[in-house]
Coordinates of C-alpha atoms in Angstrom, one line a residue:
X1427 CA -18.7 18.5 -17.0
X1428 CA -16.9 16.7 -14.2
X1429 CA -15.4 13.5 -14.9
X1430 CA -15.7 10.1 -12.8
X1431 CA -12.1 10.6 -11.0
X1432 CA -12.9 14.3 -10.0
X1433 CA -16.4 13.6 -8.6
X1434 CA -15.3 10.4 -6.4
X1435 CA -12.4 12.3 -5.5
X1436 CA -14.8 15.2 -4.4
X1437 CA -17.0 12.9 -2.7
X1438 CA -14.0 11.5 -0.8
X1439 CA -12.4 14.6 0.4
X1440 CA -15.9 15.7 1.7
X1441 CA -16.6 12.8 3.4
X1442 CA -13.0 12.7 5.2
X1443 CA -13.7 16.3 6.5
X1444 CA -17.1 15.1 7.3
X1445 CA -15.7 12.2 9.8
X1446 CA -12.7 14.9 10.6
X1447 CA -15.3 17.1 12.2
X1448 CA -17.7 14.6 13.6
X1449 CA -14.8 13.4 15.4
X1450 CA -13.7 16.7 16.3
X1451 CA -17.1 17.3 17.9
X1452 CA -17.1 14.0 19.4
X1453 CA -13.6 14.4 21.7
X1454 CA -14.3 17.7 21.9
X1455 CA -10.0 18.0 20.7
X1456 CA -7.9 19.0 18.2
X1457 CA -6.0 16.4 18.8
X1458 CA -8.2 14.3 16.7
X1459 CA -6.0 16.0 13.5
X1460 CA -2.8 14.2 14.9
X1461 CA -4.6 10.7 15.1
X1462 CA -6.5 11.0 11.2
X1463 CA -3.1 9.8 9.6
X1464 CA -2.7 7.5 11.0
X1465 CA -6.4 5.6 10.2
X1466 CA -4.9 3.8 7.7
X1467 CA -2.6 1.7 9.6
X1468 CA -5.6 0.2 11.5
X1469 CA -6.9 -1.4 7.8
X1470 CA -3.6 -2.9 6.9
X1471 CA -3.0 -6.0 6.7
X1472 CA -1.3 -7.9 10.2
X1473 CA 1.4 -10.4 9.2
X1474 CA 1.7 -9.1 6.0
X1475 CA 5.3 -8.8 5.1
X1476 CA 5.2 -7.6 1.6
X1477 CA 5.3 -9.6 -1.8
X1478 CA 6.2 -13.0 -2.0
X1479 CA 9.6 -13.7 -4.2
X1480 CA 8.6 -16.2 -7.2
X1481 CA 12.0 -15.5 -8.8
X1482 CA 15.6 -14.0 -9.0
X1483 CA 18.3 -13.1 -11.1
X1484 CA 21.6 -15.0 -10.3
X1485 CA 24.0 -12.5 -11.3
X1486 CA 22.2 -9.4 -10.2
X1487 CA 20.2 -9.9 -7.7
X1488 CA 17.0 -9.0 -9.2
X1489 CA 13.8 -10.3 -7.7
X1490 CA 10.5 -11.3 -9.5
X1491 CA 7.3 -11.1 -7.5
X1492 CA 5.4 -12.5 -10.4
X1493 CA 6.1 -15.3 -12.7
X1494 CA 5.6 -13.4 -15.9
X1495 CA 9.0 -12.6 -16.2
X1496 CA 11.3 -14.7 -17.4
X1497 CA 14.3 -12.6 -17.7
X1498 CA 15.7 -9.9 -15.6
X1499 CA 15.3 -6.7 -16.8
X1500 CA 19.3 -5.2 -16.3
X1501 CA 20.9 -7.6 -17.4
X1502 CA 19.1 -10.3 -20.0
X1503 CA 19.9 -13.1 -17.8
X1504 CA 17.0 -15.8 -17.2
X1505 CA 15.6 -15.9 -13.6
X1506 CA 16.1 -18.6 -11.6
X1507 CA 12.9 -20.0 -9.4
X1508 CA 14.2 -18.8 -5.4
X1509 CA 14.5 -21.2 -2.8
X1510 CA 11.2 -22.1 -1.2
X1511 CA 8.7 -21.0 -3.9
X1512 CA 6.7 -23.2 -5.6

């Protein structure tokens, strides 16, 4: 029996080569196998510059992109909120 995972995963490979060669037909190049990587750059996000820092460590430098922490991890010290959040 095939799990969940394996079947969308099987679904997802076939549909990728399904789009690969529709494209392919399409341009009439292979080129179109240099320009599939690069697909997902088109969804990201614009303006997106990563995670926002909640908190940091002040001896370590640690930084906190969530506010469950409440100390830092290597050395036991309690975070500090950063400059401009919250």
């Amino acid at each position: 029996m095939v799990g969940s995972r394996a079947a969308t995963a099987a679904v997802g490979v076939a549909l990728s080569l399904l789009v690969t060669a529709a494209l392919w037909w399409y341009f009439d190049t292979l080129l179109v196998f240099l320009l599939v990587p690069f697909v997902p750059f088109l969804f990201r996000r614009l303006g997106d510059d990563g995670p926002t820092v909640v908190q940091e460590c002040p001896h370590c430098g640690f930084q906190a992109t969530v506010e469950s922490y409440d100390y830092c991890p290597r050395d036991g010290s309690r975070l500090e909120p950063r400059d401009g959040a919250n």
